[in-house]
Coordinates of C-alpha atoms in Angstrom, one line a residue:
M1018 CA -69.0 -50.9 29.8
K1019 CA -67.5 -51.7 26.5
S1020 CA -68.9 -48.5 24.9
K1021 CA -67.4 -46.5 27.8
G1022 CA -64.1 -48.3 27.3
K1023 CA -64.0 -47.5 23.7
L1024 CA -64.8 -43.8 24.4
M1025 CA -61.8 -43.7 26.8
V1026 CA -59.5 -45.1 24.2
I1027 CA -60.7 -42.6 21.6
L1028 CA -60.2 -39.7 24.0
S1029 CA -56.7 -41.0 24.9
L1030 CA -55.8 -41.2 21.2
V1031 CA -57.1 -37.7 20.6
L1032 CA -55.1 -36.4 23.5
V1033 CA -51.9 -38.0 22.3
F1034 CA -52.4 -36.9 18.8
G1035 CA -53.0 -33.3 20.1
L1036 CA -49.8 -33.4 22.0
L1037 CA -47.9 -34.7 19.0
I1038 CA -49.3 -31.8 16.9
T1039 CA -48.4 -29.3 19.6
G1040 CA -44.9 -30.7 19.8
C1041 CA -44.4 -30.6 16.1
G1042 CA -45.7 -27.1 16.1
A1043 CA -43.1 -26.1 18.7
D1044 CA -40.3 -27.7 16.7
D1045 CA -41.4 -25.9 13.5
T1046 CA -41.4 -22.5 15.3
K1047 CA -37.9 -23.1 16.6
S1048 CA -36.7 -24.1 13.2
T1049 CA -38.3 -21.1 11.6
T1050 CA -36.6 -18.8 14.2
E1051 CA -33.2 -20.4 13.6
N1052 CA -33.7 -20.2 9.8
S1053 CA -34.6 -16.6 10.2
S1054 CA -31.5 -15.9 12.3
D1055 CA -29.3 -17.7 9.7
E1056 CA -30.8 -15.7 6.9
N1057 CA -30.1 -12.4 8.8
S1058 CA -26.5 -13.6 9.4
A1059 CA -26.1 -14.6 5.8
A1060 CA -27.4 -11.2 4.7
K1061 CA -24.5 -9.5 6.4
V1062 CA -21.5 -8.6 4.3
K1063 CA -18.5 -10.2 6.1
V1064 CA -15.1 -8.4 5.8
N1065 CA -12.1 -10.1 7.2
I1066 CA -9.2 -7.7 8.0
F1067 CA -5.6 -9.0 8.4
Q1068 CA -3.4 -6.3 9.8
F1069 CA 0.1 -5.9 11.3
K1070 CA 0.1 -3.0 13.7
V1071 CA -0.2 -4.5 17.1
E1072 CA -0.1 -1.1 18.8
V1073 CA -3.6 -0.3 17.6
K1074 CA -5.1 -3.7 17.8
D1075 CA -7.6 -2.9 20.6
A1076 CA -8.4 0.6 19.2
L1077 CA -9.0 -0.8 15.7
E1078 CA -11.3 -3.5 17.1
D1079 CA -13.2 -0.7 19.0
A1080 CA -13.4 1.3 15.8
A1081 CA -14.8 -1.7 14.0
E1082 CA -17.6 -2.0 16.6
K1083 CA -18.5 1.7 16.1
Y1084 CA -18.6 1.2 12.4
M1085 CA -20.8 -1.9 12.6
A1086 CA -23.2 -0.1 15.0
E1087 CA -23.8 2.4 12.1
N1088 CA -23.7 -0.3 9.4
P1089 CA -25.6 -3.3 10.8
N1090 CA -25.4 -5.1 7.5
V1091 CA -21.6 -5.3 7.7
E1092 CA -19.6 -7.7 9.9
L1093 CA -15.9 -6.9 10.4
K1094 CA -13.5 -9.5 11.7
I1095 CA -10.0 -8.3 12.6
Q1096 CA -6.9 -10.5 13.0
T1097 CA -3.6 -8.9 14.0
V1098 CA -0.2 -10.4 13.3
G1099 CA 2.9 -8.3 14.1
G1100 CA 5.3 -7.2 16.7
G1101 CA 7.8 -10.0 16.9
D1102 CA 6.1 -12.1 14.2
D1103 CA 6.8 -11.8 10.5
Y1104 CA 3.7 -10.3 9.0
G1105 CA 4.8 -10.9 5.4
A1106 CA 5.2 -14.6 6.0
A1107 CA 2.0 -14.8 7.9
L1108 CA 0.2 -13.0 5.0
R1109 CA 1.6 -15.4 2.4
S1110 CA 0.5 -18.3 4.6
K1111 CA -3.0 -16.8 4.9
F1112 CA -3.4 -16.6 1.1
A1113 CA -1.9 -20.0 0.5
S1114 CA -4.4 -21.6 2.9
G1115 CA -7.3 -20.3 0.7
N1116 CA -8.6 -18.1 3.5
E1117 CA -7.8 -14.8 1.8
P1118 CA -8.6 -11.6 3.8
A1119 CA -10.6 -8.8 2.2
V1120 CA -8.3 -6.2 3.7
F1121 CA -4.6 -6.6 4.2
N1122 CA -1.4 -4.5 4.4
V1123 CA 1.4 -3.8 1.9
G1124 CA 4.6 -1.9 2.5
G1125 CA 5.6 -0.2 -0.7
P1126 CA 6.8 -0.8 -4.3
Q1127 CA 8.2 -4.3 -3.6
D1128 CA 5.0 -5.5 -1.8
V1129 CA 2.9 -3.9 -4.6
A1130 CA 4.9 -5.9 -7.2
D1131 CA 4.6 -9.1 -5.1
W1132 CA 0.8 -8.7 -4.6
K1133 CA -0.1 -7.0 -7.8
N1134 CA -2.6 -9.7 -8.9
K1135 CA -4.5 -9.3 -5.6
L1136 CA -4.7 -5.5 -5.3
E1137 CA -7.9 -3.6 -6.0
D1138 CA -7.5 -0.2 -7.8
L1139 CA -8.5 2.4 -5.2
S1140 CA -7.9 5.5 -7.4
D1141 CA -11.6 6.5 -7.3
Q1142 CA -11.7 6.7 -3.5
S1143 CA -12.4 10.2 -2.1
W1144 CA -9.4 10.1 0.2
V1145 CA -6.9 10.0 -2.7
D1146 CA -7.3 13.7 -3.3
L1147 CA -6.6 14.4 0.4
A1148 CA -3.2 12.6 0.5
Y1149 CA -0.1 14.8 1.1
N1150 CA 2.4 15.0 -1.7
G1151 CA 4.4 11.9 -2.1
V1152 CA 2.7 9.6 0.4
L1153 CA 1.0 7.6 -2.4
D1154 CA 4.2 7.2 -4.5
G1155 CA 5.1 3.8 -3.1
V1156 CA 1.7 2.2 -4.0
T1157 CA 1.0 4.0 -7.3
V1158 CA 1.6 2.1 -10.6
D1159 CA 0.6 3.4 -14.0
D1160 CA -1.4 6.2 -12.3
K1161 CA -3.4 3.6 -10.3
V1162 CA -3.4 3.8 -6.5
F1163 CA -3.4 0.5 -4.7
G1164 CA -3.1 1.4 -1.0
L1165 CA -4.4 3.8 1.7
P1166 CA -1.6 5.1 3.9
F1167 CA -1.8 4.0 7.5
N1168 CA -0.2 7.2 8.9
Q1169 CA 3.0 9.1 8.9
E1170 CA 5.8 8.0 11.1
G1171 CA 9.2 9.4 11.8
Y1172 CA 12.3 8.3 13.6
G1173 CA 15.7 9.7 14.6
F1174 CA 17.6 10.0 17.8
I1175 CA 15.2 10.2 20.7
Y1176 CA 16.7 12.1 23.6
N1177 CA 15.8 12.8 27.3
K1178 CA 15.3 16.5 27.7
S1179 CA 15.9 16.5 31.4
I1180 CA 19.2 14.8 31.1
F1181 CA 20.3 17.2 28.3
K1182 CA 19.3 20.1 30.5
K1183 CA 21.2 18.8 33.5
A1184 CA 24.3 18.3 31.3
G1185 CA 24.0 21.9 30.0
I1186 CA 23.3 20.9 26.4
E1187 CA 21.0 22.9 24.1
A1188 CA 19.4 20.2 22.0
E1189 CA 17.8 22.6 19.5
S1190 CA 21.2 23.7 18.4
I1191 CA 22.3 20.2 17.3
K1192 CA 22.0 20.1 13.5
S1193 CA 25.2 18.4 12.3
Y1194 CA 27.2 15.3 13.0
A1195 CA 30.0 17.3 14.6
E1196 CA 27.5 19.0 17.0
L1197 CA 25.9 15.6 17.8
K1198 CA 29.3 14.1 18.5
A1199 CA 30.2 17.0 20.8
A1200 CA 27.0 16.5 22.8
V1201 CA 27.6 12.8 23.1
E1202 CA 31.1 13.3 24.4
K1203 CA 29.8 15.9 26.9
L1204 CA 27.2 13.5 28.2
D1205 CA 29.8 10.7 28.4
S1206 CA 32.0 12.9 30.6
Q1207 CA 29.2 13.4 33.0
K1208 CA 27.8 9.9 33.2
E1209 CA 28.3 9.4 36.9
E1210 CA 26.7 12.8 37.9
L1211 CA 23.8 12.1 35.5
G1212 CA 23.3 8.5 36.7
L1213 CA 23.8 7.0 33.2
K1214 CA 25.2 3.6 32.3
S1215 CA 26.1 5.0 28.9
V1216 CA 25.0 7.7 26.4
F1217 CA 23.3 5.3 23.9
A1218 CA 21.4 2.1 23.9
F1219 CA 22.1 0.5 20.5
P1220 CA 19.9 -2.6 19.7
A1221 CA 22.0 -4.3 17.0
K1222 CA 20.0 -7.5 17.6
E1223 CA 17.1 -5.8 15.8
T1224 CA 18.3 -5.8 12.2
W1225 CA 15.3 -3.7 11.2
V1226 CA 16.8 -0.9 13.3
T1227 CA 20.2 -1.1 11.7
G1228 CA 19.7 -2.6 8.3
L1229 CA 16.5 -0.7 7.4
H1230 CA 16.1 2.5 9.5
L1231 CA 19.7 3.4 10.2
S1232 CA 20.9 2.7 6.7
N1233 CA 18.0 4.8 5.3
A1234 CA 19.7 7.9 6.7
A1235 CA 22.5 7.4 4.2
L1236 CA 20.7 5.7 1.3
S1237 CA 17.8 8.2 1.2
N1238 CA 20.4 10.7 0.1
E1239 CA 21.7 8.3 -2.6
F1240 CA 18.3 7.4 -4.0
E1241 CA 16.2 10.5 -3.3
N1242 CA 12.9 8.5 -3.2
V1243 CA 11.6 5.0 -2.7
L1244 CA 10.9 4.4 -6.4
K1245 CA 14.5 5.2 -7.4
A1246 CA 15.7 2.7 -4.8
Y1247 CA 13.3 0.1 -6.0
E1248 CA 14.3 0.6 -9.6
S1249 CA 18.0 0.6 -9.0
K1250 CA 20.0 -2.4 -10.0
E1251 CA 22.9 -1.5 -7.7
V1252 CA 23.7 0.4 -4.5
D1253 CA 26.9 2.5 -4.4
F1254 CA 27.0 3.4 -0.7
K1255 CA 27.8 7.0 -1.9
Y1256 CA 27.4 8.2 1.7
G1257 CA 28.8 5.0 3.3
E1258 CA 31.3 6.9 5.4
G1259 CA 28.6 8.9 6.9
L1260 CA 26.7 5.7 7.7
K1261 CA 29.8 4.2 9.3
K1262 CA 30.2 7.3 11.5
L1263 CA 26.6 7.0 12.8
I1264 CA 27.2 3.3 13.6
D1265 CA 30.5 3.9 15.2
L1266 CA 29.3 6.8 17.3
Q1267 CA 26.5 4.7 18.8
A1268 CA 28.7 1.6 19.3
D1269 CA 31.5 3.6 20.9
Y1270 CA 29.2 5.2 23.5
A1271 CA 26.6 2.5 23.9
Y1272 CA 25.7 0.2 26.8
K1273 CA 27.6 -3.1 26.1
P1274 CA 26.3 -6.1 28.2
D1275 CA 29.8 -7.6 28.5
G1276 CA 31.9 -4.6 27.6
T1277 CA 32.6 -5.6 24.0
K1278 CA 31.0 -4.2 20.8
G1279 CA 30.1 -7.8 19.8
S1280 CA 27.7 -7.9 22.8
L1281 CA 25.6 -5.1 21.2
N1282 CA 24.2 -7.9 19.0
A1283 CA 22.4 -9.2 22.1
V1284 CA 20.6 -5.8 22.8
D1285 CA 17.0 -5.9 21.6
Y1286 CA 14.2 -3.3 21.5
A1287 CA 12.8 -4.1 24.9
T1288 CA 16.3 -3.7 26.5
Q1289 CA 16.9 -0.5 24.6
V1290 CA 13.5 1.2 25.1
E1291 CA 11.7 -0.3 28.0
E1292 CA 14.7 -0.9 30.3
L1293 CA 17.6 1.5 29.5
F1294 CA 15.9 4.5 28.1
S1295 CA 12.6 4.5 30.0
L1296 CA 14.5 4.0 33.3
E1297 CA 16.8 6.9 32.4
Q1298 CA 19.9 4.8 32.3
V1299 CA 20.8 6.1 28.8
A1300 CA 20.2 9.6 27.3
I1301 CA 19.7 8.8 23.6
I1302 CA 18.2 6.0 21.4
Q1303 CA 17.6 5.6 17.7
Q1304 CA 13.8 4.9 17.5
G1305 CA 10.6 6.3 16.2
N1306 CA 7.4 7.9 17.5
W1307 CA 6.0 4.4 17.9
A1308 CA 8.2 4.0 20.9
Y1309 CA 6.2 6.6 22.8
G1310 CA 3.7 4.1 24.1
S1311 CA 6.4 1.7 25.3
I1312 CA 8.1 4.6 27.2
A1313 CA 4.8 5.9 28.6
G1314 CA 4.0 2.3 29.8
I1315 CA 7.1 2.4 32.0
D1316 CA 7.2 6.1 33.0
K1317 CA 4.7 8.7 31.8
Q1318 CA 6.8 11.6 33.1
V1319 CA 9.8 10.4 31.0
A1320 CA 7.5 9.9 28.0
Q1321 CA 6.3 13.5 28.2
N1322 CA 9.9 14.8 28.3
V1323 CA 11.4 13.4 25.1
G1324 CA 12.1 14.8 21.6
F1325 CA 13.9 14.1 18.4
L1326 CA 17.5 14.9 17.3
P1327 CA 18.4 14.7 13.6
M1328 CA 20.2 11.8 12.0
P1329 CA 23.2 13.6 10.6
V1330 CA 24.9 12.0 7.5
V1331 CA 28.4 13.6 7.0
G1332 CA 28.7 14.8 3.4
S1333 CA 24.9 15.1 2.9
T1334 CA 21.8 15.8 5.0
E1335 CA 22.8 16.5 8.5
D1336 CA 19.8 18.2 10.1
S1337 CA 16.9 15.9 9.2
I1338 CA 14.9 12.9 10.3
P1339 CA 13.4 10.2 8.2
V1340 CA 9.6 10.5 7.8
G1341 CA 7.4 8.1 5.8
I1342 CA 4.5 5.7 5.6
P1343 CA 5.0 2.4 7.5
M1344 CA 2.3 0.5 5.7
Y1345 CA -0.7 0.8 3.5
W1346 CA -4.2 -0.7 3.6
A1347 CA -5.0 -2.8 0.5
V1348 CA -8.3 -4.4 -0.7
N1349 CA -8.3 -7.9 -2.2
N1350 CA -9.6 -7.6 -5.7
A1351 CA -10.7 -11.3 -5.7
K1352 CA -13.5 -10.7 -3.3
S1353 CA -17.1 -10.0 -4.4
K1354 CA -18.3 -6.5 -5.2
E1355 CA -20.3 -6.3 -2.0
V1356 CA -17.3 -7.2 0.2
K1357 CA -15.0 -4.8 -1.6
D1358 CA -17.5 -2.0 -1.4
A1359 CA -17.9 -2.6 2.4
A1360 CA -14.1 -2.8 2.9
K1361 CA -13.6 0.5 1.0
D1362 CA -16.4 2.2 2.9
F1363 CA -15.0 1.2 6.3
L1364 CA -11.5 2.5 5.4
S1365 CA -13.0 5.7 4.1
W1366 CA -15.1 6.1 7.2
L1367 CA -12.1 5.5 9.4
Y1368 CA -9.9 8.1 7.8
T1369 CA -12.3 10.8 6.6
S1370 CA -15.4 10.8 8.9
E1371 CA -15.5 13.1 11.9
Q1372 CA -15.8 10.1 14.3
G1373 CA -13.1 8.2 12.4
K1374 CA -10.6 11.0 12.4
K1375 CA -10.9 11.4 16.2
I1376 CA -10.2 7.7 16.5
V1377 CA -7.1 7.9 14.2
I1378 CA -5.7 10.8 16.3
N1379 CA -6.8 10.1 19.8
D1380 CA -7.1 6.3 20.0
F1381 CA -4.5 5.2 17.4
G1382 CA -2.1 8.1 18.2
F1383 CA -1.4 8.4 14.5
I1384 CA 0.1 11.3 12.6
P1385 CA -2.3 11.5 9.6
A1386 CA -1.1 11.2 6.0
L1387 CA -4.2 12.9 4.7
R1388 CA -5.3 16.5 4.8
G1389 CA -8.5 17.5 6.7
Y1390 CA -7.3 16.9 10.3
E1391 CA -7.2 20.6 11.4
G1392 CA -8.6 21.7 14.7
P1393 CA -7.6 21.4 18.4
E1394 CA -9.3 18.0 18.8
L1395 CA -7.2 16.5 16.0
E1396 CA -3.7 17.6 17.1
P1397 CA -1.2 14.9 18.1
S1398 CA -0.9 14.7 21.9
D1399 CA 2.5 13.2 22.4
P1400 CA 5.8 15.1 22.1
L1401 CA 7.4 12.8 19.5
A1402 CA 4.5 13.2 17.1
R1403 CA 4.6 17.0 17.6
D1404 CA 8.3 16.9 16.9
I1405 CA 7.7 15.1 13.6
L1406 CA 5.2 17.7 12.5
K1407 CA 7.8 20.4 13.5
Y1408 CA 10.5 18.8 11.4
S1409 CA 8.0 18.4 8.5
N1410 CA 6.9 22.0 8.7
Q1411 CA 10.6 23.1 8.7
D1412 CA 11.3 20.9 5.6
R1413 CA 13.8 18.9 7.6
T1414 CA 12.8 15.4 6.6
M1415 CA 14.2 12.7 4.4
P1416 CA 12.1 10.0 2.7
W1417 CA 11.9 6.3 3.6
V1418 CA 13.7 4.6 0.8
F1419 CA 14.1 1.3 2.6
M1420 CA 10.7 0.3 1.4
G1421 CA 12.4 0.0 -2.0
Y1422 CA 15.2 -2.2 -1.0
P1423 CA 15.3 -5.7 -2.5
S1424 CA 13.2 -8.1 -0.4
G1425 CA 15.0 -9.2 2.7
W1426 CA 18.2 -7.2 1.8
G1427 CA 18.0 -4.6 4.6
M1428 CA 17.5 -7.0 7.5
N1429 CA 19.0 -10.3 6.3
V1430 CA 22.0 -8.9 4.5
L1431 CA 22.9 -5.4 5.6
G1432 CA 21.6 -5.8 9.2
T1433 CA 23.4 -9.1 9.5
N1434 CA 26.6 -7.6 8.1
I1435 CA 26.5 -4.8 10.6
Q1436 CA 26.3 -7.4 13.3
S1437 CA 29.5 -9.0 11.9
Y1438 CA 31.2 -5.7 11.7
L1439 CA 30.4 -4.9 15.3
A1440 CA 31.7 -8.4 16.3
G1441 CA 34.9 -7.8 14.5
D1442 CA 34.3 -10.6 11.9
M1443 CA 34.0 -8.2 9.0
T1444 CA 35.7 -5.0 8.0
W1445 CA 33.7 -2.0 6.8
D1446 CA 35.0 -2.4 3.3
Q1447 CA 34.0 -6.1 3.3
L1448 CA 30.5 -5.1 4.6
V1449 CA 30.1 -2.6 1.7
K1450 CA 31.3 -5.0 -1.0
D1451 CA 29.2 -8.0 0.3
S1452 CA 26.1 -5.8 0.6
Q1453 CA 26.6 -4.4 -2.9
K1454 CA 27.0 -7.9 -4.3
E1455 CA 23.8 -9.2 -2.6
W1456 CA 21.8 -6.1 -3.8
A1457 CA 22.8 -6.7 -7.4
K1458 CA 22.2 -10.4 -7.1
A1459 CA 18.7 -9.8 -5.8
R1460 CA 17.9 -7.4 -8.6
E1461 CA 18.9 -10.1 -11.2
E1462 CA 16.4 -12.6 -9.8

């Protein structure tokens, strides 16, 4: 009995020991699998992209998925900050936190100067030779190129073709301030028949519309290009009277919430584009081709029936619209070679591969700043983009020089002064003198 008992004890111990071995083996297998997974993840090159253009957020993320499917060794992570948020401030905060992105955006000469120590030289990239004349000027220093242009954008006075037709106005004939003013007066005289609240919607609350884009119509003629604006120690307002006329024309014939010009300072982008224009309560707005999506989101039929009128500056260019580059892709030179190479390859794939070019045109809705987009599948589909190409082909464009303004001057100084002018708190002469003083002050710092 004792021998039998001992045998049972021995068998029990063997069984327990075997279970322990089996359990340990299972744990080791799981650990090996996890380690293998970690190694695969670690082997991927991770590229963090910090970008501003909210309109293409979803399409850009889809493009990243397509790229990663072709390049499984690369992991792209995209963060978008823009719209109503200050991208520049968010970018500075991002770098200050130590969590520097591999790819980010710069706007032109001032941004290039501000971020010079973080910018990778992209001069050797294949797309450089495909760039249209002048589109790389704002990010070129000492013959080195520091940014890939997002796209071309244009703006001007967007008009409703149906309303113009009902009013008996031939929009194609408008090529001067006098002709624009005559058309505005004709529309105003028929407001009731046309169902309009007013001729214009003027969003003076948005100082980027007034202090940057509207002012550019005059200052582009003074500075000729963005580099001259950036290098200038002073601003003369050589065509200031032409700028005043454009502001006054809009203000005089604009929708005013409480009937006063001061109330124009409460009109924002959403009120201008999504409410008044898209619902056909006004006939003209100053905006760019980026507004097409907002209009189409409200009324697709209205969106397909719009076009651009010029931004006429009396005494200078009167038949053109401003066309330029809204932002550039930049690569962080502080990242590892592997990360920088992956970042460059993704950007090149996006803008030069056949699949990427279709994404840029059809999904982003961009007007390319690079050659090589010929063919029916790569033609812009919306009427505002087509109009920009028409103006470009007719050599009726002016450059974006506002990218060369002193940091913050356009929005925080000139745009704010225009608000004071509309409210009656500042004369035009005071506006000019104060804006000149602040420009010179900024250049001294």
